[in-house]
């Protein structure tokens, strides 16, 4: 069995193993990481050999950590990444390039249609009716997009939203509110089969699915890193955040919003940002929490999106695609039955 795991911002971890009588056998670790001393590689191999095949990633990581000699240096990987690679080998998880990817960047639709398309396209990928897809959003009006489990009255100031022309909508994924000003953010969605993230913890899958965008941002001169659980940050502060929804049919939605040109004052007037949220982020001003891409790159939003598309296509062999008329029609029906209804918007008061 063979498994691979690219550490976000780090190196490739490769494992080969056999299974004998319910135990891991003939285990060998490899990769382009750095490890000192050299003999620690044999210690890691010995630690994993003999573990029960049911051992989870955390258990494998604990065994590796315990076996490492004092003073061992692991650069570009961690015991947890070894655990993830082993679990992916045991479930024969495919890699990015084993799928036929499409990139969709169609014309603008309403925020509600964008949310409905997320559900429709995730469902279709889970059912096998659509290839795994990266979609870059375009929209023609501003909106506050709240997380699936957030309270409308706790998150949004209705007077401020009305004054600044922001509609309020709810998405199917969890996480926090996104202030989506027209042409002021970059939002993308990944629709992937669950097999792509098989063997990973929920938390690990976030950084794994956004590693490509970190590479794109670094190519633009931004030293971007992932800050668990779901934030993309640079030296000057937060750039954006991600959220996920996993469907019962095996479709996984992973989407992220990155600020391009955010007005921090407007954000404080539209969103109710409590003291606990600010203290958690280590700041006293909401305006300081947002680090626009424009100020760091000097590029037009369209140029940043073009770099995202080029990076994803280069890494994974993705080709241009489009949303079909049937998919648009299905999304429009879902807007009417769900995303435009008060019952959905206020399902958490």
Rosetta silent file (secondary structure, phi, psi, omega in degrees, C-alpha in Angstrom):
SEQUENCE: XXXXXXXXXXXXXXXXXXXXXXXXXXXXXXXXXXXXXXXXXXXXXXXXXXXXXXXXXXXXXXXXXXXXXXXXXXXXXXXXXXXXXXXXXXXXXXXXXXXXXXXXXXXXXXXXXXXXXXXXXXXXXXXXXXXXXXXXXXXXXXXXXXXXXXXXXXXXXXXXXXXXXXXXXXXXXXXXXXXXXXXXXXXXXXXXXXXXXXXXXXXXXXXXXXXXXXXXXXXXXXXXXXXXXXXXXXXXXXXXXXXXXXXXXXXXXXXXXXXXXXXXXXXXXXXXXXXXXXXXXXXXXXXXXXXXXXXXXXXXXXXXXXXXXXXXXXXXXXXXXXXXXXXXXXXXXXXXXXXXXXXXXXXXX
SCORE:     score description
SCORE:     0.000 S_00000001
   1 L     0.000  144.858 -174.522    0.000    0.000    0.000 S_00000001
   2 E  -129.861  134.747  178.495    1.203    3.461   -0.873 S_00000001
   3 E  -139.464  146.020  178.511    0.183    6.803    0.627 S_00000001
   4 E  -133.785  147.069  176.185    1.222   10.400    0.097 S_00000001
   5 E  -147.759  118.192  176.460    0.520   13.610    1.964 S_00000001
   6 E   -86.718  113.759  179.990    1.790   17.047    1.003 S_00000001
   7 L   -67.130  122.658  178.553    2.242   19.034    4.201 S_00000001
   8 L   -55.461  121.209 -177.639    0.663   22.487    3.636 S_00000001
   9 L    75.923    4.276 -176.855    3.586   24.875    3.413 S_00000001
  10 L  -128.801 -141.618 -171.328    5.947   21.944    3.926 S_00000001
  11 L  -110.530  174.214  179.742    7.239   18.820    2.242 S_00000001
  12 E   -88.454  129.268  176.422    5.894   15.615    0.720 S_00000001
  13 E  -108.208  125.444 -176.641    5.517   12.639    3.053 S_00000001
  14 E  -123.898  133.263  177.920    5.430    9.225    1.331 S_00000001
  15 E  -129.816  144.927  172.531    4.745    5.878    2.991 S_00000001
  16 E  -129.355  137.807 -175.767    4.789    2.305    1.739 S_00000001
  17 E  -158.115  165.512  171.161    3.496   -0.575    3.820 S_00000001
  18 E  -122.086  165.806  175.397    1.903   -3.994    3.900 S_00000001
  19 E  -121.097  124.812  179.463   -0.822   -5.387    6.154 S_00000001
  20 E  -132.514  120.499  178.414   -0.294   -8.714    7.852 S_00000001
  21 L    52.920   41.706  176.461   -2.760  -10.212   10.356 S_00000001
  22 L    77.104   10.526 -179.521   -4.366   -6.834   10.962 S_00000001
  23 E  -122.514  152.358  175.516   -1.024   -5.117   11.645 S_00000001
  24 E   -74.117  130.214 -178.734    1.109   -2.681    9.649 S_00000001
  25 E  -132.322  159.103  176.453    4.161   -4.481    8.266 S_00000001
  26 E    49.349   47.166 -176.977    7.202   -3.633    6.123 S_00000001
  27 E   -82.699  135.035  176.697    6.657    0.071    6.752 S_00000001
  28 E  -138.948  130.902  177.255    8.960    2.580    5.078 S_00000001
  29 E  -101.767  140.218  176.914    8.841    6.380    5.255 S_00000001
  30 E  -147.507  173.522  177.076   10.258    8.579    2.494 S_00000001
  31 E   152.316  179.639 -179.078    9.920   12.122    1.187 S_00000001
  32 L   -99.247   23.894  178.633   11.685   15.394    0.437 S_00000001
  33 L   -80.575 -179.969  175.859   11.683   16.487    4.073 S_00000001
  34 E  -118.864  140.440 -176.719   14.728   16.996    6.323 S_00000001
  35 E  -147.457  128.510  174.309   15.456   14.805    9.336 S_00000001
  36 E  -131.637  137.832   -4.989   18.301   14.730   11.831 S_00000001
  37 L   -75.943  166.535 -178.705   19.829   12.439   12.845 S_00000001
  38 L   -55.731  -39.949 -175.567   19.671   10.147    9.818 S_00000001
  39 L   -65.346  -14.942  179.050   19.030    7.083   11.955 S_00000001
  40 H   -62.318  -24.434  177.179   15.759    8.611   13.184 S_00000001
  41 H   -61.527  -41.450  178.375   14.219    7.424    9.914 S_00000001
  42 H   -67.502  -34.153  177.199   14.718    3.824   11.046 S_00000001
  43 H   -63.819  -40.051  179.145   13.218    4.709   14.433 S_00000001
  44 H   -66.516  -44.669  179.078   10.089    6.027   12.720 S_00000001
  45 H   -58.140  -43.225 -178.443    9.810    2.928   10.530 S_00000001
  46 H   -68.139  -33.477 -178.507   10.111    0.695   13.590 S_00000001
  47 H   -67.813  -36.476 -177.052    7.532    2.726   15.539 S_00000001
  48 H   -82.871  -35.113  178.841    4.843    2.347   12.883 S_00000001
  49 L   -60.125  128.493  178.923    5.600   -1.288   12.073 S_00000001
  50 L    97.931  -11.373  177.622    3.357   -3.514   14.136 S_00000001
  51 L   -68.538  147.930  176.414    0.628   -0.962   14.839 S_00000001
  52 E   -64.634  144.621 -178.159   -2.942   -2.159   14.407 S_00000001
  53 L   -65.327  -17.760  178.636   -4.452   -1.085   11.110 S_00000001
  54 L   -81.655   -8.355 -177.834   -7.269    0.599   13.059 S_00000001
  55 L   -58.403  128.191 -178.523   -4.826    3.029   14.734 S_00000001
  56 L   -80.143  174.803 -175.522   -5.909    6.560   13.928 S_00000001
  57 H   -59.896  -38.834 -179.996   -3.626    9.362   12.749 S_00000001
  58 H   -65.306  -39.948  178.632   -3.220   10.724   16.274 S_00000001
  59 H   -65.840  -39.754  177.274   -2.211    7.309   17.595 S_00000001
  60 H   -64.582  -43.638  179.408    0.337    6.853   14.817 S_00000001
  61 H   -61.130  -39.970  179.669    1.746   10.330   15.496 S_00000001
  62 H   -63.707  -41.019  178.862    2.075    9.523   19.202 S_00000001
  63 H   -64.669  -40.723  178.606    4.010    6.327   18.429 S_00000001
  64 H   -64.474  -46.918 -177.459    6.353    8.214   16.095 S_00000001
  65 H   -61.599  -40.565 -179.410    6.939   11.007   18.594 S_00000001
  66 H   -66.134  -30.707 -176.904    7.712    8.552   21.385 S_00000001
  67 H   -82.750  -16.877 -176.740   10.258    6.724   19.197 S_00000001
  68 L   -67.948  138.815  177.863   12.209    9.812   18.160 S_00000001
  69 L   -70.548  156.776  177.658   15.583   10.235   19.864 S_00000001
  70 L   -57.019  133.939  177.950   16.163   13.242   22.080 S_00000001
  71 L    83.589    3.671  179.190   17.013   16.309   20.021 S_00000001
  72 L   -61.186  141.687 -179.483   15.648   14.948   16.755 S_00000001
  73 E  -116.754  120.838  176.801   14.871   17.653   14.205 S_00000001
  74 E  -111.553  116.283 -178.714   11.941   17.275   11.773 S_00000001
  75 E  -117.565  123.096  179.430   11.860   19.962    9.099 S_00000001
  76 L    89.668   -2.269  176.334    9.007   20.192    6.606 S_00000001
  77 L  -156.729  170.764 -178.169    6.963   17.446    8.257 S_00000001
  78 L  -139.766  165.206  172.751    5.612   16.301   11.628 S_00000001
  79 H   -56.567  -34.382  178.388    4.635   13.047   13.328 S_00000001
  80 H   -63.360  -37.635  179.716    1.013   14.039   12.567 S_00000001
  81 H   -68.696  -31.713  173.814    1.769   14.210    8.840 S_00000001
  82 H   -64.013  -44.137  177.764    3.205   10.687    9.009 S_00000001
  83 H   -59.136  -41.881  179.237   -0.035    9.568   10.638 S_00000001
  84 H   -64.428  -44.027  179.739   -2.080   11.204    7.909 S_00000001
  85 H   -62.069  -39.637  178.898   -0.013    9.592    5.140 S_00000001
  86 H   -64.563  -46.051  179.616   -0.419    6.170    6.759 S_00000001
  87 H   -61.784  -38.245  179.118   -4.186    6.549    7.067 S_00000001
  88 H   -67.232  -33.731  175.900   -4.393    7.648    3.428 S_00000001
  89 H   -66.395  -42.002 -176.183   -2.419    4.561    2.408 S_00000001
  90 H   -69.109  -25.901  177.472   -4.712    2.276    4.363 S_00000001
  91 L  -103.859    8.653 -179.252   -7.825    3.705    2.703 S_00000001
  92 L    48.872   54.024 -179.723   -6.095    4.019   -0.709 S_00000001
  93 L   -73.710  134.331  178.091   -6.874    7.731   -0.949 S_00000001
  94 L   -77.057  161.480  175.266   -6.261    9.273   -4.375 S_00000001
  95 L   -96.529  173.720 -178.323   -4.171   12.385   -4.936 S_00000001
  96 H   -53.595  -45.632 -171.274   -5.149   15.661   -6.622 S_00000001
  97 H   -77.743   -2.196  176.535   -3.816   14.677  -10.034 S_00000001
  98 H   -84.828    0.025  177.691   -5.806   11.453  -10.144 S_00000001
  99 L  -112.190  156.678  173.438   -8.960   13.473  -10.863 S_00000001
 100 L   -94.309  104.559 -172.992  -10.077   15.376  -13.953 S_00000001
 101 L   -91.421  146.748  171.171  -10.480   18.930  -12.643 S_00000001
 102 E  -120.677  149.873  174.139  -12.526   21.785  -14.055 S_00000001
 103 E  -118.730  123.442 -179.331  -12.243   25.493  -13.299 S_00000001
 104 E  -112.346  126.276  173.652  -15.432   27.560  -13.533 S_00000001
 105 L  -140.307   74.073 -177.319  -15.383   31.354  -13.643 S_00000001
 106 L   -87.868 -179.004 -177.220  -18.751   32.337  -15.074 S_00000001
 107 L   -67.902  171.173 -175.593  -20.609   35.655  -14.977 S_00000001
 108 L   -69.119  144.621  171.735  -22.100   37.252  -11.869 S_00000001
 109 E  -135.412  171.341 -178.923  -25.165   35.896  -10.098 S_00000001
 110 L   -67.256  157.893  175.459  -26.876   36.916   -6.873 S_00000001
 111 H   -54.395  -39.861  179.307  -25.410   35.868   -3.509 S_00000001
 112 H   -63.591  -38.548  177.695  -28.346   33.467   -3.041 S_00000001
 113 H   -67.208  -37.861  176.593  -27.610   31.854   -6.405 S_00000001
 114 H   -60.106  -41.762  179.606  -23.953   31.482   -5.459 S_00000001
 115 H   -68.374  -40.564  178.003  -24.985   29.673   -2.288 S_00000001
 116 H   -65.993  -39.628  177.164  -27.467   27.472   -4.133 S_00000001
 117 H   -61.790  -36.661  176.417  -24.841   26.624   -6.753 S_00000001
 118 H   -56.965  -45.206 -179.007  -22.538   25.499   -3.960 S_00000001
 119 H   -69.848  -42.816 -178.661  -25.112   22.952   -2.813 S_00000001
 120 H   -63.155  -48.163 -175.073  -26.048   21.835   -6.324 S_00000001
 121 H   -71.814  -34.953  175.138  -22.477   21.383   -7.560 S_00000001
 122 H   -63.018  -43.538  178.482  -21.313   19.647   -4.368 S_00000001
 123 H   -60.604  -43.025 -177.612  -24.216   17.215   -4.680 S_00000001
 124 H   -67.917  -37.342  176.142  -23.389   16.519   -8.314 S_00000001
 125 H   -66.350  -41.743  177.553  -19.718   15.838   -7.579 S_00000001
 126 H   -61.332  -35.995  179.257  -20.757   13.499   -4.772 S_00000001
 127 H   -81.378   -9.747 -177.096  -23.109   11.678   -7.146 S_00000001
 128 L    83.279   13.534  179.864  -20.462   11.466   -9.865 S_00000001
 129 L   -91.025   -4.821  177.747  -22.435   13.680  -12.256 S_00000001
 130 L  -144.309  144.939  174.545  -19.765   16.405  -12.345 S_00000001
 131 L   -68.527  153.553  172.287  -15.981   16.369  -12.287 S_00000001
 132 L   -51.666  140.245 -166.738  -14.292   17.852   -9.217 S_00000001
 133 E  -140.580  140.567  164.916  -14.402   21.597   -9.703 S_00000001
 134 E  -104.165  126.167  178.064  -12.893   24.878   -8.580 S_00000001
 135 E  -121.421  126.451  172.132  -15.360   27.763   -8.973 S_00000001
 136 E   -92.341  124.763 -177.217  -14.477   31.434   -8.639 S_00000001
 137 L   -76.126  146.487  161.973  -17.515   33.451   -7.560 S_00000001
 138 L  -133.344  143.730 -178.692  -18.797   36.605   -9.193 S_00000001
 139 E  -146.013  159.311 -172.318  -21.818   38.467   -7.810 S_00000001
 140 L  -117.341   16.555  175.188  -23.721   41.644   -8.608 S_00000001
 141 L  -157.827  157.351 -177.776  -24.834   42.838   -5.167 S_00000001
 142 L   -86.068  149.379 -179.125  -23.410   43.051   -1.648 S_00000001
 143 E  -155.387  153.110  165.124  -24.407   40.636    1.089 S_00000001
 144 E   -95.954  122.469  179.180  -23.610   39.384    4.567 S_00000001
 145 E  -107.008  109.800 -178.153  -23.254   35.604    4.359 S_00000001
 146 E   -93.649  155.944 -179.986  -23.707   34.037    7.789 S_00000001
 147 L   -71.091  162.002 -174.225  -22.662   30.531    8.787 S_00000001
 148 L   -57.431  -30.607 -173.418  -25.121   27.681    8.997 S_00000001
 149 L  -109.964   10.318 -178.447  -25.265   27.760   12.799 S_00000001
 150 L   -86.389  153.394  175.801  -25.069   31.492   13.464 S_00000001
 151 L   -87.986  128.281 -179.597  -27.845   33.626   14.911 S_00000001
 152 H   -59.132  -49.156 -174.553  -29.011   36.400   12.588 S_00000001
 153 H   -69.391  -25.321  178.253  -29.766   38.832   15.374 S_00000001
 154 H   -81.790  -22.134 -172.904  -26.456   38.155   17.105 S_00000001
 155 H  -103.416  -27.065 -170.310  -24.332   38.567   13.974 S_00000001
 156 E  -124.272  135.229  171.186  -25.940   41.326   11.896 S_00000001
 157 L   -90.413  106.942 -173.702  -26.957   44.904   12.614 S_00000001
 158 H   -62.321  -35.267  178.553  -30.052   45.244   10.393 S_00000001
 159 H   -66.698  -43.837  178.589  -29.908   49.043   10.310 S_00000001
 160 H   -65.088  -40.215  179.217  -26.256   49.042    9.317 S_00000001
 161 H   -63.019  -43.424  179.617  -26.828   46.367    6.684 S_00000001
 162 H   -66.069  -41.712 -177.875  -29.713   48.329    5.161 S_00000001
 163 H   -62.441  -36.975 -177.789  -27.801   51.608    5.262 S_00000001
 164 L   -97.936    4.799  174.473  -24.834   50.144    3.391 S_00000001
 165 L    76.926   35.301 -179.853  -26.911   48.047    0.984 S_00000001
 166 L  -106.011  121.612  169.999  -26.088   44.585    2.304 S_00000001
 167 E   -74.614  163.281  178.573  -28.564   41.721    1.949 S_00000001
 168 E  -121.615  124.768 -178.045  -28.409   38.960    4.567 S_00000001
 169 E  -136.564  160.692 -179.445  -28.186   35.303    3.504 S_00000001
 170 E  -119.787  136.283  178.344  -27.269   31.983    5.144 S_00000001
 171 L   -99.067  174.617 -177.734  -24.935   29.335    3.686 S_00000001
 172 L   -89.191  -13.134  179.727  -24.899   25.571    4.285 S_00000001
 173 L   -94.064  160.163  177.206  -21.422   25.469    5.842 S_00000001
 174 L   -78.315 -162.342 -179.904  -20.500   26.459    9.375 S_00000001
 175 L    95.778 -170.455 -172.754  -18.093   29.171   10.431 S_00000001
 176 L   -96.554  175.053 -177.924  -18.425   32.907   10.769 S_00000001
 177 L   -70.405  143.606  175.861  -20.079   35.718    8.856 S_00000001
 178 E  -115.873  129.394  174.671  -18.544   36.974    5.625 S_00000001
 179 E   -92.118  105.564 -173.352  -18.995   40.572    4.507 S_00000001
 180 E  -105.297   80.990  174.782  -19.209   40.197    0.748 S_00000001
 181 L   -72.277  139.669 -179.697  -19.025   43.648   -0.760 S_00000001
 182 L   -56.014  125.871  177.615  -19.419   43.682   -4.529 S_00000001
 183 L    63.873   17.660 -178.487  -15.954   43.486   -6.143 S_00000001
 184 L  -113.799    0.896  178.279  -14.218   43.794   -2.765 S_00000001
 185 E  -139.004  168.346  171.569  -13.408   40.123   -2.050 S_00000001
 186 E  -121.496  118.734 -179.574  -12.222   36.977   -3.798 S_00000001
 187 E  -122.721  135.761  176.381  -14.328   33.897   -3.064 S_00000001
 188 E  -135.198  155.747  175.802  -13.823   30.404   -4.418 S_00000001
 189 E  -127.547  138.390  170.638  -15.444   27.023   -3.872 S_00000001
 190 E  -108.971  130.109  175.111  -13.978   23.563   -4.267 S_00000001
 191 E  -113.257  109.636 -171.297  -16.369   20.688   -4.957 S_00000001
 192 E  -132.432  155.241  173.137  -14.494   17.454   -4.292 S_00000001
 193 E   -75.989  149.733 -178.269  -15.210   13.786   -3.588 S_00000001
 194 H   -59.899  -24.635 -179.123  -14.661   12.684   -0.004 S_00000001
 195 H   -61.838  -27.497 -179.803  -11.976   10.269   -1.188 S_00000001
 196 H   -63.281  -32.159 -178.010   -9.604   13.205   -1.799 S_00000001
 197 H  -109.922   16.974  179.203   -9.480   13.947    1.941 S_00000001
 198 L   -61.628  140.864  179.879   -9.825   10.346    3.142 S_00000001
 199 L    84.916   -4.314  179.625   -7.610    9.523    6.098 S_00000001
 200 L  -101.472  150.035  168.680   -7.378   13.134    7.205 S_00000001
 201 L   -69.749  160.836  177.722   -8.852   14.740   10.254 S_00000001
 202 H   -56.381  -43.180 -178.454  -11.444   17.402    9.556 S_00000001
 203 H   -64.760  -43.560 -179.250   -8.950   20.051   10.666 S_00000001
 204 H   -62.622  -32.927 -177.200   -6.130   18.733    8.462 S_00000001
 205 H   -65.389  -28.464  178.236   -8.374   18.767    5.399 S_00000001
 206 H   -59.799  -56.210 -178.183   -8.783   22.540    5.635 S_00000001
 207 H   -64.530  -35.883  179.647   -5.106   23.294    5.156 S_00000001
 208 H   -61.346  -45.087 -176.458   -4.770   20.484    2.590 S_00000001
 209 H   -76.175  -15.204  178.467   -7.527   21.867    0.366 S_00000001
 210 L  -107.333    6.628 -178.438   -6.157   25.418    0.547 S_00000001
 211 H   -60.976  -36.105 -179.122   -2.475   24.630   -0.014 S_00000001
 212 H   -62.781  -36.695 -178.521   -2.771   25.602   -3.686 S_00000001
 213 H   -74.378  -29.694  172.983   -4.009   29.092   -2.810 S_00000001
 214 H   -62.616  -40.007  177.641   -1.109   29.596   -0.413 S_00000001
 215 H   -64.951  -38.973  178.423    1.180   28.820   -3.348 S_00000001
 216 H   -65.124  -43.887  179.936   -0.708   31.307   -5.511 S_00000001
 217 H   -64.347  -39.846  178.785   -0.471   34.024   -2.853 S_00000001
 218 H   -65.411  -32.900  177.351    3.255   33.424   -2.383 S_00000001
 219 H   -68.619  -17.244  176.442    3.758   33.786   -6.126 S_00000001
 220 L   -94.300    3.855  177.327    2.211   37.249   -5.727 S_00000001
 221 L    93.982    7.842  179.043    4.718   38.178   -3.044 S_00000001
 222 L  -100.835  122.692  179.448    2.520   37.477    0.009 S_00000001
 223 L   -80.586   74.418 -173.654    4.087   35.229    2.630 S_00000001
 224 L   -85.785  142.798  175.533    0.774   33.488    3.337 S_00000001
 225 E  -137.566  166.279  177.847    0.360   30.682    5.854 S_00000001
 226 E   -98.192  131.929  178.224   -2.525   28.671    7.277 S_00000001
 227 E  -115.951  110.890 -175.893   -3.591   29.376   10.841 S_00000001
 228 L   -55.656  145.219    6.035   -5.769   26.613   12.286 S_00000001
 229 L   -85.640  -35.704 -165.123   -8.575   26.003   12.097 S_00000001
 230 L  -144.055   26.170 -178.456   -9.545   27.908    8.991 S_00000001
 231 E  -105.556  141.214  170.710   -7.728   31.226    8.567 S_00000001
 232 E  -105.340  122.154 -173.310   -5.351   32.298    5.792 S_00000001
 233 E  -129.526  157.431  173.879   -2.987   34.957    7.150 S_00000001
 234 E  -124.674 -178.652 -178.678   -0.047   37.060    6.035 S_00000001
 235 L   -58.425  -28.347 -177.427    2.588   39.053    7.915 S_00000001
 236 L   -93.499   -3.075  178.952    0.207   42.023    8.216 S_00000001
 237 E   137.410 -168.021 -176.925   -2.789   40.058    9.439 S_00000001
 238 E   -68.972  136.329  176.050   -5.755   37.953    8.367 S_00000001
 239 E  -103.848  -39.654 -178.171   -6.437   37.651    4.639 S_00000001
 240 E  -171.290 -177.397 -179.753   -9.390   35.295    4.646 S_00000001
 241 E  -146.379  158.400 -176.333  -11.107   32.250    6.065 S_00000001
 242 E  -120.407  162.494  176.412  -12.513   28.928    4.884 S_00000001
 243 E  -147.892  158.945 -178.605  -15.527   26.753    5.685 S_00000001
 244 E  -136.227  155.565  169.617  -16.658   23.236    4.793 S_00000001
 245 E  -143.969  128.980  179.125  -19.771   21.136    4.391 S_00000001
 246 E  -110.921  124.751 -177.750  -19.741   17.378    3.838 S_00000001
 247 L   -91.753  156.883 -177.239  -22.794   15.778    2.251 S_00000001
 248 L   -64.703  -24.163 -177.289  -24.060   12.277    2.910 S_00000001
 249 L   -84.780    3.633  177.855  -23.521   11.287   -0.730 S_00000001
 250 L    98.146    2.597  175.087  -19.743   11.843   -0.490 S_00000001
 251 E   -84.753  139.142  178.760  -19.565   15.367   -1.865 S_00000001
 252 E  -120.959  126.550  173.609  -17.381   17.856    0.012 S_00000001
 253 E  -101.813  125.868  172.983  -17.788   21.624   -0.243 S_00000001
 254 E  -130.030  116.672  179.518  -14.778   23.713    0.746 S_00000001
 255 E  -132.456  153.941 -176.069  -15.031   27.425    0.152 S_00000001
 256 E  -141.715  147.959  176.287  -12.993   30.441    1.213 S_00000001
 257 E  -121.992  127.078  178.573  -13.323   34.212    1.125 S_00000001
 258 E  -116.993  135.593 -177.644  -10.285   36.472    0.901 S_00000001
 259 E   -77.573  130.054  174.723  -10.514   40.213    1.363 S_00000001
 260 L   -98.822  -49.156 -177.031   -9.446   42.332   -1.583 S_00000001
 261 L  -149.926   74.420 -173.875  -10.484   45.822   -0.514 S_00000001
 262 L   -90.529  132.814  173.617  -12.429   45.736    2.758 S_00000001
 263 L   -88.605  104.939 -176.253  -13.702   48.865    4.500 S_00000001
 264 H   -60.887  -33.370 -179.621  -13.160   48.025    8.157 S_00000001
 265 H   -67.593  -42.004  176.896  -15.518   50.759    9.335 S_00000001
 266 H   -60.597  -40.773 -179.693  -18.376   49.415    7.220 S_00000001
 267 H   -59.150  -42.079 -179.156  -17.708   45.968    8.640 S_00000001
 268 H   -69.834  -22.511  179.958  -18.119   47.239   12.203 S_00000001
 269 H   -89.165  -20.818 -179.055  -21.419   48.911   11.275 S_00000001
 270 H   -97.539  -39.380 -178.687  -22.890   45.879    9.485 S_00000001
 271 E  -100.815  145.758  172.014  -21.619   43.033   11.666 S_00000001
 272 L   -92.799   98.627 -176.709  -21.993   42.682   15.420 S_00000001
 273 L  -101.786  104.488 -173.176  -18.434   41.738   16.316 S_00000001
 274 L   -74.842  167.125 -178.378  -18.348   40.913   20.006 S_00000001
 275 H   -62.989  -36.470 -179.606  -15.531   41.382   22.453 S_00000001
 276 H   -63.065  -40.032  179.939  -14.887   37.632   22.692 S_00000001
 277 H   -64.995  -43.044 -178.622  -14.319   37.409   18.940 S_00000001
 278 H   -67.129  -43.052 -178.488  -11.909   40.343   18.979 S_00000001
 279 H   -65.817  -33.435  177.998   -9.966   39.071   21.988 S_00000001
 280 H   -63.684  -31.833 -179.647   -9.678   35.661   20.349 S_00000001
 281 L   -90.275   -0.281  176.101   -8.001   37.311   17.376 S_00000001
 282 L    72.288   32.290  179.680   -5.654   39.287   19.619 S_00000001
 283 L  -145.037  161.577  179.225   -6.845   42.732   18.579 S_00000001
 284 L  -109.534   -1.753 -178.279   -9.113   45.468   19.847 S_00000001
 285 L  -129.039  124.632  178.327  -10.236   46.814   16.494 S_00000001
 286 H   -61.088  -35.527 -178.498  -12.271   44.913   13.905 S_00000001
 287 H   -60.378  -29.022 -178.729  -10.830   47.136   11.190 S_00000001
 288 H   -79.315  -11.790 -175.802   -7.368   45.781   11.957 S_00000001
 289 H   -77.590  -15.765 -173.155   -8.473   42.185   11.471 S_00000001
 290 L  -108.821  130.490 -176.834   -8.759   42.444    7.697 S_00000001
 291 L  -120.785   91.323 -171.610   -5.699   42.544    5.466 S_00000001
 292 L   -61.473  142.633  177.680   -6.772   43.404    1.905 S_00000001
 293 H   -65.755  -32.153 -177.602   -5.048   41.743   -1.029 S_00000001
 294 H   -62.732  -40.992 -177.015   -4.952   45.019   -2.952 S_00000001
 295 H   -68.737  -24.440 -177.876   -2.752   46.744   -0.377 S_00000001
 296 H   -92.575  -24.312 -176.316   -0.249   43.877   -0.438 S_00000001
 297 H  -111.508  -27.824 -174.079   -0.072   43.221   -4.170 S_00000001
 298 L    71.680   10.893 -176.078   -1.066   46.462   -5.891 S_00000001
 299 L   -99.095  155.741  171.788   -2.919   44.287   -8.413 S_00000001
 300 L   -68.654  152.387  179.317   -6.457   44.490   -9.753 S_00000001
 301 H   -55.877  -39.795 -178.972   -8.860   41.896   -8.391 S_00000001
 302 H   -62.487  -35.197  179.960   -9.113   40.342  -11.860 S_00000001
 303 H   -70.095  -35.970  177.946   -5.338   39.840  -11.973 S_00000001
 304 H   -66.761  -44.167  177.742   -5.363   38.055   -8.619 S_00000001
 305 H   -60.842  -40.972  178.929   -8.160   35.743   -9.772 S_00000001
 306 H   -61.380  -37.891  178.198   -6.222   35.039  -12.974 S_00000001
 307 H   -68.330  -37.935  176.387   -3.191   34.010  -10.897 S_00000001
 308 H   -59.615  -47.322 -178.563   -5.369   31.726   -8.786 S_00000001
 309 H   -63.218  -45.221 -179.543   -6.720   30.045  -11.912 S_00000001
 310 H   -62.189  -41.202 -178.793   -3.269   29.699  -13.488 S_00000001
 311 H   -64.763  -47.235 -178.559   -1.796   28.221  -10.296 S_00000001
 312 H   -63.227  -43.643 -179.505   -4.574   25.641   -9.863 S_00000001
 313 H   -63.200  -40.933 -179.125   -4.445   24.647  -13.536 S_00000001
 314 H   -66.902  -41.610 -176.860   -0.670   24.257  -13.441 S_00000001
 315 H   -70.609  -38.918 -167.500   -0.673   22.168  -10.251 S_00000001
 316 H  -123.010    6.725  177.863   -3.533   19.823  -11.071 S_00000001
 317 L    67.933   27.542 -177.647   -4.024   19.901  -14.852 S_00000001
 318 L   -71.444  149.706  179.462   -7.436   21.559  -14.560 S_00000001
 319 E  -120.099  156.796  179.136   -9.266   22.697  -17.688 S_00000001
 320 E   -62.696  142.934  177.160  -11.850   25.473  -18.168 S_00000001
 321 E  -141.682  177.952  179.985  -15.449   24.499  -17.515 S_00000001
 322 L  -144.008  159.646  173.424  -18.885   26.057  -17.174 S_00000001
 323 L   -81.715  132.398 -177.529  -22.079   25.619  -15.220 S_00000001
 324 L   -77.908  162.622  176.617  -24.713   23.951  -17.366 S_00000001
 325 H   -61.111  -36.303  178.528  -28.190   25.320  -17.969 S_00000001
 326 H   -64.431  -40.208  179.185  -29.556   22.339  -16.043 S_00000001
 327 H   -67.828  -40.485  175.727  -27.362   23.190  -13.058 S_00000001
 328 H   -61.146  -42.928 -179.333  -28.436   26.832  -13.152 S_00000001
 329 H   -64.245  -40.752  178.414  -32.078   25.784  -13.269 S_00000001
 330 H   -63.788  -39.066  178.830  -31.613   23.436  -10.327 S_00000001
 331 H   -68.105  -39.769  178.039  -29.952   26.224   -8.358 S_00000001
 332 H   -61.037  -40.496  177.931  -32.734   28.682   -9.167 S_00000001
 333 H   -65.511  -35.395  179.880  -35.293   26.208   -7.844 S_00000001
 334 H   -72.005  -32.793  173.435  -33.225   25.797   -4.680 S_00000001
 335 H   -59.155  -48.145 -176.698  -33.119   29.566   -4.190 S_00000001
 336 H   -65.651  -39.413 -174.843  -36.907   29.663   -4.295 S_00000001
 337 H   -87.085  -16.786 -172.704  -37.428   26.674   -2.010 S_00000001
 338 H  -137.631  -67.458 -166.422  -34.628   27.336    0.467 S_00000001
 339 H   -70.714  -20.446  177.928  -32.116   30.185    0.255 S_00000001
 340 L   -97.257    4.719 -175.013  -34.654   32.981   -0.311 S_00000001
 341 L   -94.594  149.015  174.820  -37.004   31.817    2.450 S_00000001
 342 H   -65.580  -32.631 -178.952  -37.349   33.267    5.926 S_00000001
 343 H   -60.663  -40.170  178.674  -37.476   29.736    7.314 S_00000001
 344 H   -74.111  -47.987 -177.221  -33.897   29.107    6.123 S_00000001
 345 H   -59.010  -39.883 -175.017  -32.528   32.530    6.976 S_00000001
 346 L  -106.430   26.016  179.989  -33.954   32.464   10.497 S_00000001
 347 L   -64.847  -25.741  163.497  -33.564   28.777   11.240 S_00000001
 348 L  -114.461  112.674 -171.285  -31.298   30.020   14.025 S_00000001
 349 L   -56.307    0.000    0.000  -33.082   33.186   15.261 S_00000001
